[in-house]
């Protein structure tokens, strides 16, 4: 079955960068957009952007341009998000999710990023 | 950006009650691109209802969705204890994808 397995929780210093992975199994990785979503307590769900692994094409929410960078490795069926210049506002759970027909039909388990000095 | 407003933010229901929550968009959304998710505490969101009214795999038949244009709703015909969760609507009418703020359903 379709599964997305994300890397583990990260504790980061302010100003640092972090890279989160999302390994896909059970479907043809290169043919679906992979989405990234941020969730902070009290802030609901925010769409960060997406990558199409087959071509490397990306779309970013304007709010996250300069903050997030997406990459994908079709040889290992893995997508990545890198977050740079971390601040306390970046402390959140980050999810990858597969896109289908404008919806997100399968989600990873989430990766908690904590930014603290 | 198409802003989605969900109401109520929190609701409480007794087992067996019928409940309805709404999702209003600031601009029209194609019914094909309005979706709902269920998220339980500490878990990832689950694809719950897609394209306004279609139940995702494994979703009980007591759930239903309806709506068009700027107004959509999710209804549970007879609430059960396992339905306690936060429900989010989400739309795609052009970038960016947006989510509503969620409706938290509590079971009495």
PDB file of C-alpha atoms in Angstrom:
ATOM      1  CA  UNK A   1       0.000   0.000   0.000  1.00  0.00           C
ATOM      2  CA  UNK A   2       0.991   3.642  -0.389  1.00  0.00           C
ATOM      3  CA  UNK A   3       3.195   4.800   2.475  1.00  0.00           C
ATOM      4  CA  UNK A   4       5.280   7.868   3.230  1.00  0.00           C
ATOM      5  CA  UNK A   5       7.980   7.490   5.875  1.00  0.00           C
ATOM      6  CA  UNK A   6       9.553  10.668   7.214  1.00  0.00           C
ATOM      7  CA  UNK A   7      12.810  11.205   9.059  1.00  0.00           C
ATOM      8  CA  UNK A   8      12.912  11.732  12.794  1.00  0.00           C
ATOM      9  CA  UNK A   9      12.512  14.746  15.045  1.00  0.00           C
ATOM     10  CA  UNK A  10      15.140  17.489  14.926  1.00  0.00           C
ATOM     11  CA  UNK A  11      16.353  19.934  17.572  1.00  0.00           C
ATOM     12  CA  UNK A  12      18.037  22.880  15.882  1.00  0.00           C
ATOM     13  CA  UNK A  13      19.721  26.121  16.853  1.00  0.00           C
ATOM     14  CA  UNK A  14      18.403  29.433  15.568  1.00  0.00           C
ATOM     15  CA  UNK A  15      19.978  30.334  12.231  1.00  0.00           C
ATOM     16  CA  UNK A  16      20.721  26.738  11.308  1.00  0.00           C
ATOM     17  CA  UNK A  17      19.289  24.714   8.429  1.00  0.00           C
ATOM     18  CA  UNK A  18      17.531  21.358   8.560  1.00  0.00           C
ATOM     19  CA  UNK A  19      16.723  18.777   5.893  1.00  0.00           C
ATOM     20  CA  UNK A  20      13.770  16.417   6.297  1.00  0.00           C
ATOM     21  CA  UNK A  21      13.280  13.317   4.164  1.00  0.00           C
ATOM     22  CA  UNK A  22      10.138  11.538   3.002  1.00  0.00           C
ATOM     23  CA  UNK A  23      10.509   8.063   1.512  1.00  0.00           C
ATOM     24  CA  UNK A  24       7.651   6.824  -0.649  1.00  0.00           C
ATOM     25  CA  UNK A  25       6.666   3.205  -1.160  1.00  0.00           C
ATOM     26  CA  UNK A  26       3.785   1.424  -2.846  1.00  0.00           C
ATOM     27  CA  UNK A  27       3.376   3.653  -5.901  1.00  0.00           C
ATOM     28  CA  UNK A  28       5.293   5.188  -8.804  1.00  0.00           C
ATOM     29  CA  UNK A  29       7.095   8.007  -7.024  1.00  0.00           C
ATOM     30  CA  UNK A  30       7.959  10.017 -10.118  1.00  0.00           C
ATOM     31  CA  UNK A  31       4.400  10.450 -11.334  1.00  0.00           C
ATOM     32  CA  UNK A  32       2.735  12.209  -8.393  1.00  0.00           C
ATOM     33  CA  UNK A  33       3.300  15.647  -6.922  1.00  0.00           C
ATOM     34  CA  UNK A  34       4.686  15.549  -3.397  1.00  0.00           C
ATOM     35  CA  UNK A  35       3.334  18.218  -1.088  1.00  0.00           C
ATOM     36  CA  UNK A  36       4.781  19.710   2.078  1.00  0.00           C
ATOM     37  CA  UNK A  37       2.577  21.061   4.872  1.00  0.00           C
ATOM     38  CA  UNK A  38       3.423  22.862   8.114  1.00  0.00           C
ATOM     39  CA  UNK A  39       1.433  22.554  11.321  1.00  0.00           C
ATOM     40  CA  UNK A  40       1.947  24.616  14.434  1.00  0.00           C
ATOM     41  CA  UNK A  41      -0.309  24.468  17.475  1.00  0.00           C
ATOM     42  CA  UNK A  42      -3.013  27.054  17.066  1.00  0.00           C
ATOM     43  CA  UNK A  43      -2.089  27.736  13.429  1.00  0.00           C
ATOM     44  CA  UNK A  44      -3.773  24.865  11.631  1.00  0.00           C
ATOM     45  CA  UNK A  45      -2.333  23.494   8.405  1.00  0.00           C
ATOM     46  CA  UNK A  46      -0.267  25.599   5.981  1.00  0.00           C
ATOM     47  CA  UNK A  47       0.725  24.522   2.496  1.00  0.00           C
ATOM     48  CA  UNK A  48       4.431  25.134   1.937  1.00  0.00           C
ATOM     49  CA  UNK A  49       4.669  23.926  -1.639  1.00  0.00           C
ATOM     50  CA  UNK A  50       5.246  20.913  -3.845  1.00  0.00           C
ATOM     51  CA  UNK A  51       7.660  19.075  -6.098  1.00  0.00           C
ATOM     52  CA  UNK A  52       7.090  16.774  -9.065  1.00  0.00           C
ATOM     53  CA  UNK A  53       9.848  14.155  -8.709  1.00  0.00           C
ATOM     54  CA  UNK A  54       9.734  13.105 -12.346  1.00  0.00           C
ATOM     55  CA  UNK A  55      10.906  16.500 -13.551  1.00  0.00           C
ATOM     56  CA  UNK A  56      12.005  18.367 -10.445  1.00  0.00           C
ATOM     57  CA  UNK A  57       9.392  21.071 -11.082  1.00  0.00           C
ATOM     58  CA  UNK A  58       8.407  22.975  -7.970  1.00  0.00           C
ATOM     59  CA  UNK A  59       5.751  25.385  -6.767  1.00  0.00           C
ATOM     60  CA  UNK A  60       6.137  27.364  -3.561  1.00  0.00           C
ATOM     61  CA  UNK A  61       3.699  29.237  -1.384  1.00  0.00           C
ATOM     62  CA  UNK A  62       4.937  32.843  -1.606  1.00  0.00           C
ATOM     63  CA  UNK A  63       5.104  32.896   2.172  1.00  0.00           C
ATOM     64  CA  UNK A  64       7.791  30.197   2.185  1.00  0.00           C
ATOM     65  CA  UNK A  65       9.957  31.344  -0.693  1.00  0.00           C
ATOM     66  CA  UNK A  66      13.501  31.725   0.601  1.00  0.00           C
ATOM     67  CA  UNK A  67      12.680  29.575   3.607  1.00  0.00           C
ATOM     68  CA  UNK A  68      11.999  26.161   2.046  1.00  0.00           C
ATOM     69  CA  UNK A  69      13.739  24.272  -0.756  1.00  0.00           C
ATOM     70  CA  UNK A  70      12.416  21.032  -2.232  1.00  0.00           C
ATOM     71  CA  UNK A  71      14.438  18.278  -3.860  1.00  0.00           C
ATOM     72  CA  UNK A  72      13.658  14.729  -4.874  1.00  0.00           C
ATOM     73  CA  UNK A  73      15.687  11.617  -5.710  1.00  0.00           C
ATOM     74  CA  UNK A  74      13.724   9.227  -7.946  1.00  0.00           C
ATOM     75  CA  UNK A  75      16.429   6.576  -7.600  1.00  0.00           C
ATOM     76  CA  UNK A  76      15.598   6.233  -3.896  1.00  0.00           C
ATOM     77  CA  UNK A  77      11.949   7.329  -4.041  1.00  0.00           C
ATOM     78  CA  UNK A  78      12.725  10.063  -1.536  1.00  0.00           C
ATOM     79  CA  UNK A  79      11.659  13.693  -1.358  1.00  0.00           C
ATOM     80  CA  UNK A  80      13.328  16.306   0.797  1.00  0.00           C
ATOM     81  CA  UNK A  81      12.547  19.683   2.249  1.00  0.00           C
ATOM     82  CA  UNK A  82      15.310  21.960   3.499  1.00  0.00           C
ATOM     83  CA  UNK A  83      14.450  24.809   5.817  1.00  0.00           C
ATOM     84  CA  UNK A  84      17.030  27.547   6.219  1.00  0.00           C
ATOM     85  CA  UNK A  85      17.641  30.427   8.624  1.00  0.00           C
ATOM     86  CA  UNK A  86      15.603  28.725  11.320  1.00  0.00           C
ATOM     87  CA  UNK A  87      13.745  30.811  13.898  1.00  0.00           C
ATOM     88  CA  UNK A  88      11.259  29.934  16.601  1.00  0.00           C
ATOM     89  CA  UNK A  89       8.496  30.516  14.025  1.00  0.00           C
ATOM     90  CA  UNK A  90       9.781  27.443  12.180  1.00  0.00           C
ATOM     91  CA  UNK A  91       9.181  25.164  15.172  1.00  0.00           C
ATOM     92  CA  UNK A  92       6.390  22.930  13.901  1.00  0.00           C
ATOM     93  CA  UNK A  93       5.467  19.521  12.591  1.00  0.00           C
ATOM     94  CA  UNK A  94       6.202  19.152   8.892  1.00  0.00           C
ATOM     95  CA  UNK A  95       4.301  16.653   6.767  1.00  0.00           C
ATOM     96  CA  UNK A  96       4.853  15.309   3.303  1.00  0.00           C
ATOM     97  CA  UNK A  97       1.743  14.195   1.447  1.00  0.00           C
ATOM     98  CA  UNK A  98       0.955  12.752  -1.974  1.00  0.00           C
ATOM     99  CA  UNK A  99      -1.263  14.886  -4.175  1.00  0.00           C
ATOM    100  CA  UNK A 100      -4.136  13.405  -6.168  1.00  0.00           C
ATOM    101  CA  UNK A 101      -6.853  15.423  -7.900  1.00  0.00           C
ATOM    102  CA  UNK A 102      -6.082  18.515  -5.865  1.00  0.00           C
ATOM    103  CA  UNK A 103      -6.253  16.659  -2.576  1.00  0.00           C
ATOM    104  CA  UNK A 104      -3.657  15.017  -0.372  1.00  0.00           C
ATOM    105  CA  UNK A 105      -4.517  11.331  -0.207  1.00  0.00           C
ATOM    106  CA  UNK A 106      -1.630   9.933   1.802  1.00  0.00           C
ATOM    107  CA  UNK A 107       0.408  11.650   4.521  1.00  0.00           C
ATOM    108  CA  UNK A 108       3.683  10.917   6.239  1.00  0.00           C
ATOM    109  CA  UNK A 109       3.753  10.573  10.003  1.00  0.00           C
ATOM    110  CA  UNK A 110       5.168  14.065  10.408  1.00  0.00           C
ATOM    111  CA  UNK A 111       8.555  15.384  11.513  1.00  0.00           C
ATOM    112  CA  UNK A 112       8.789  17.646  14.552  1.00  0.00           C
ATOM    113  CA  UNK A 113      11.310  20.457  14.209  1.00  0.00           C
ATOM    114  CA  UNK A 114      12.134  22.366  17.377  1.00  0.00           C
ATOM    115  CA  UNK A 115      14.227  25.516  17.148  1.00  0.00           C
ATOM    116  CA  UNK A 116      15.791  26.500  20.432  1.00  0.00           C
ATOM    117  CA  UNK A 117      19.010  28.068  21.619  1.00  0.00           C
TER     118      UNK A 117
ATOM    119  CA  UNK B   1      -5.413  33.465  -1.918  1.00  0.00           C
ATOM    120  CA  UNK B   2      -8.683  31.683  -1.337  1.00  0.00           C
ATOM    121  CA  UNK B   3      -9.347  31.852   2.401  1.00  0.00           C
ATOM    122  CA  UNK B   4     -11.408  29.053   3.940  1.00  0.00           C
ATOM    123  CA  UNK B   5     -13.374  29.804   7.116  1.00  0.00           C
ATOM    124  CA  UNK B   6     -14.703  26.884   9.117  1.00  0.00           C
ATOM    125  CA  UNK B   7     -17.465  27.066  11.695  1.00  0.00           C
ATOM    126  CA  UNK B   8     -17.913  26.389  14.438  1.00  0.00           C
ATOM    127  CA  UNK B   9     -14.331  26.241  15.678  1.00  0.00           C
ATOM    128  CA  UNK B  10     -15.341  23.811  18.419  1.00  0.00           C
ATOM    129  CA  UNK B  11     -18.492  21.750  18.773  1.00  0.00           C
ATOM    130  CA  UNK B  12     -19.702  19.181  21.236  1.00  0.00           C
ATOM    131  CA  UNK B  13     -22.165  16.393  20.534  1.00  0.00           C
ATOM    132  CA  UNK B  14     -23.605  13.371  22.267  1.00  0.00           C
ATOM    133  CA  UNK B  15     -23.387   9.913  20.696  1.00  0.00           C
ATOM    134  CA  UNK B  16     -26.223   9.441  18.233  1.00  0.00           C
ATOM    135  CA  UNK B  17     -26.628  13.144  17.452  1.00  0.00           C
ATOM    136  CA  UNK B  18     -26.490  14.541  13.933  1.00  0.00           C
ATOM    137  CA  UNK B  19     -23.819  17.198  13.444  1.00  0.00           C
ATOM    138  CA  UNK B  20     -22.962  19.538  10.606  1.00  0.00           C
ATOM    139  CA  UNK B  21     -19.902  21.728  10.185  1.00  0.00           C
ATOM    140  CA  UNK B  22     -19.365  24.280   7.464  1.00  0.00           C
ATOM    141  CA  UNK B  23     -16.535  25.587   5.313  1.00  0.00           C
ATOM    142  CA  UNK B  24     -16.895  28.901   3.498  1.00  0.00           C
ATOM    143  CA  UNK B  25     -14.503  30.092   0.815  1.00  0.00           C
ATOM    144  CA  UNK B  26     -13.645  33.691   0.002  1.00  0.00           C
ATOM    145  CA  UNK B  27     -13.830  32.792  -3.706  1.00  0.00           C
ATOM    146  CA  UNK B  28     -15.673  30.088  -5.570  1.00  0.00           C
ATOM    147  CA  UNK B  29     -14.163  26.609  -5.538  1.00  0.00           C
ATOM    148  CA  UNK B  30     -14.910  23.836  -7.998  1.00  0.00           C
ATOM    149  CA  UNK B  31     -16.650  21.051  -6.117  1.00  0.00           C
ATOM    150  CA  UNK B  32     -14.061  18.680  -7.584  1.00  0.00           C
ATOM    151  CA  UNK B  33     -11.354  20.430  -5.581  1.00  0.00           C
ATOM    152  CA  UNK B  34     -12.885  20.785  -2.143  1.00  0.00           C
ATOM    153  CA  UNK B  35     -11.727  18.098   0.272  1.00  0.00           C
ATOM    154  CA  UNK B  36     -11.991  17.236   3.969  1.00  0.00           C
ATOM    155  CA  UNK B  37      -9.490  15.686   6.372  1.00  0.00           C
ATOM    156  CA  UNK B  38      -9.820  14.137   9.794  1.00  0.00           C
ATOM    157  CA  UNK B  39      -7.018  14.597  12.294  1.00  0.00           C
ATOM    158  CA  UNK B  40      -6.952  12.943  15.687  1.00  0.00           C
ATOM    159  CA  UNK B  41      -4.704  14.185  18.451  1.00  0.00           C
ATOM    160  CA  UNK B  42      -1.053  13.326  17.830  1.00  0.00           C
ATOM    161  CA  UNK B  43      -1.721  11.793  14.412  1.00  0.00           C
ATOM    162  CA  UNK B  44      -1.362  12.870  10.798  1.00  0.00           C
ATOM    163  CA  UNK B  45      -4.377  14.178   8.901  1.00  0.00           C
ATOM    164  CA  UNK B  46      -6.341  11.548   6.989  1.00  0.00           C
ATOM    165  CA  UNK B  47      -7.949  12.083   3.596  1.00  0.00           C
ATOM    166  CA  UNK B  48     -11.606  11.826   4.568  1.00  0.00           C
ATOM    167  CA  UNK B  49     -13.990  13.216   1.976  1.00  0.00           C
ATOM    168  CA  UNK B  50     -12.815  14.142  -1.513  1.00  0.00           C
ATOM    169  CA  UNK B  51     -14.364  16.244  -4.222  1.00  0.00           C
ATOM    170  CA  UNK B  52     -17.067  17.527  -1.885  1.00  0.00           C
ATOM    171  CA  UNK B  53     -19.041  14.328  -1.365  1.00  0.00           C
ATOM    172  CA  UNK B  54     -16.976  11.195  -1.978  1.00  0.00           C
ATOM    173  CA  UNK B  55     -15.908   9.168   1.033  1.00  0.00           C
ATOM    174  CA  UNK B  56     -12.285   8.072   1.114  1.00  0.00           C
ATOM    175  CA  UNK B  57     -11.541   4.406   1.615  1.00  0.00           C
ATOM    176  CA  UNK B  58     -12.580   3.142   5.025  1.00  0.00           C
ATOM    177  CA  UNK B  59     -14.671   6.181   5.975  1.00  0.00           C
ATOM    178  CA  UNK B  60     -17.948   5.160   7.637  1.00  0.00           C
ATOM    179  CA  UNK B  61     -21.157   5.800   5.712  1.00  0.00           C
ATOM    180  CA  UNK B  62     -22.489   8.039   8.507  1.00  0.00           C
ATOM    181  CA  UNK B  63     -20.256  10.768   7.061  1.00  0.00           C
ATOM    182  CA  UNK B  64     -21.383  12.839   4.117  1.00  0.00           C
ATOM    183  CA  UNK B  65     -20.362  16.017   2.355  1.00  0.00           C
ATOM    184  CA  UNK B  66     -22.161  18.543   0.225  1.00  0.00           C
ATOM    185  CA  UNK B  67     -21.930  22.031  -1.163  1.00  0.00           C
ATOM    186  CA  UNK B  68     -20.962  24.152  -4.107  1.00  0.00           C
ATOM    187  CA  UNK B  69     -19.427  27.490  -4.964  1.00  0.00           C
ATOM    188  CA  UNK B  70     -18.328  29.114  -1.722  1.00  0.00           C
ATOM    189  CA  UNK B  71     -20.247  27.029   0.804  1.00  0.00           C
ATOM    190  CA  UNK B  72     -19.544  23.428   1.798  1.00  0.00           C
ATOM    191  CA  UNK B  73     -20.451  21.198   4.699  1.00  0.00           C
ATOM    192  CA  UNK B  74     -19.577  17.918   6.358  1.00  0.00           C
ATOM    193  CA  UNK B  75     -22.337  16.026   8.175  1.00  0.00           C
ATOM    194  CA  UNK B  76     -22.220  13.071  10.528  1.00  0.00           C
ATOM    195  CA  UNK B  77     -25.651  11.454  10.684  1.00  0.00           C
ATOM    196  CA  UNK B  78     -25.158   9.760  14.047  1.00  0.00           C
ATOM    197  CA  UNK B  79     -22.013  10.696  15.920  1.00  0.00           C
ATOM    198  CA  UNK B  80     -19.917   7.992  17.560  1.00  0.00           C
ATOM    199  CA  UNK B  81     -17.166   8.332  20.142  1.00  0.00           C
ATOM    200  CA  UNK B  82     -14.494   7.483  17.540  1.00  0.00           C
ATOM    201  CA  UNK B  83     -15.445  10.591  15.535  1.00  0.00           C
ATOM    202  CA  UNK B  84     -13.794  12.894  18.085  1.00  0.00           C
ATOM    203  CA  UNK B  85     -11.212  14.762  16.014  1.00  0.00           C
ATOM    204  CA  UNK B  86     -10.500  17.998  14.201  1.00  0.00           C
ATOM    205  CA  UNK B  87     -11.851  18.254  10.686  1.00  0.00           C
ATOM    206  CA  UNK B  88     -10.210  20.474   8.078  1.00  0.00           C
ATOM    207  CA  UNK B  89     -11.455  21.527   4.676  1.00  0.00           C
ATOM    208  CA  UNK B  90      -8.948  22.201   1.887  1.00  0.00           C
ATOM    209  CA  UNK B  91      -9.276  23.674  -1.578  1.00  0.00           C
ATOM    210  CA  UNK B  92      -7.473  23.995  -4.827  1.00  0.00           C
ATOM    211  CA  UNK B  93      -8.704  26.805  -7.062  1.00  0.00           C
ATOM    212  CA  UNK B  94      -5.236  27.825  -8.124  1.00  0.00           C
ATOM    213  CA  UNK B  95      -2.129  28.247  -5.996  1.00  0.00           C
ATOM    214  CA  UNK B  96      -1.732  28.310  -3.101  1.00  0.00           C
ATOM    215  CA  UNK B  97      -3.607  25.336  -1.749  1.00  0.00           C
ATOM    216  CA  UNK B  98      -5.340  26.485   1.420  1.00  0.00           C
ATOM    217  CA  UNK B  99      -6.861  24.848   4.466  1.00  0.00           C
ATOM    218  CA  UNK B 100      -9.570  26.009   6.785  1.00  0.00           C
ATOM    219  CA  UNK B 101      -8.785  26.604  10.436  1.00  0.00           C
ATOM    220  CA  UNK B 102     -10.505  23.387  11.478  1.00  0.00           C
ATOM    221  CA  UNK B 103     -13.550  22.330  13.474  1.00  0.00           C
ATOM    222  CA  UNK B 104     -12.816  20.393  16.628  1.00  0.00           C
ATOM    223  CA  UNK B 105     -15.533  17.861  17.415  1.00  0.00           C
ATOM    224  CA  UNK B 106     -15.804  16.780  21.017  1.00  0.00           C
ATOM    225  CA  UNK B 107     -17.996  13.887  22.144  1.00  0.00           C
ATOM    226  CA  UNK B 108     -19.934  14.305  25.385  1.00  0.00           C
TER     227      UNK B 108
END
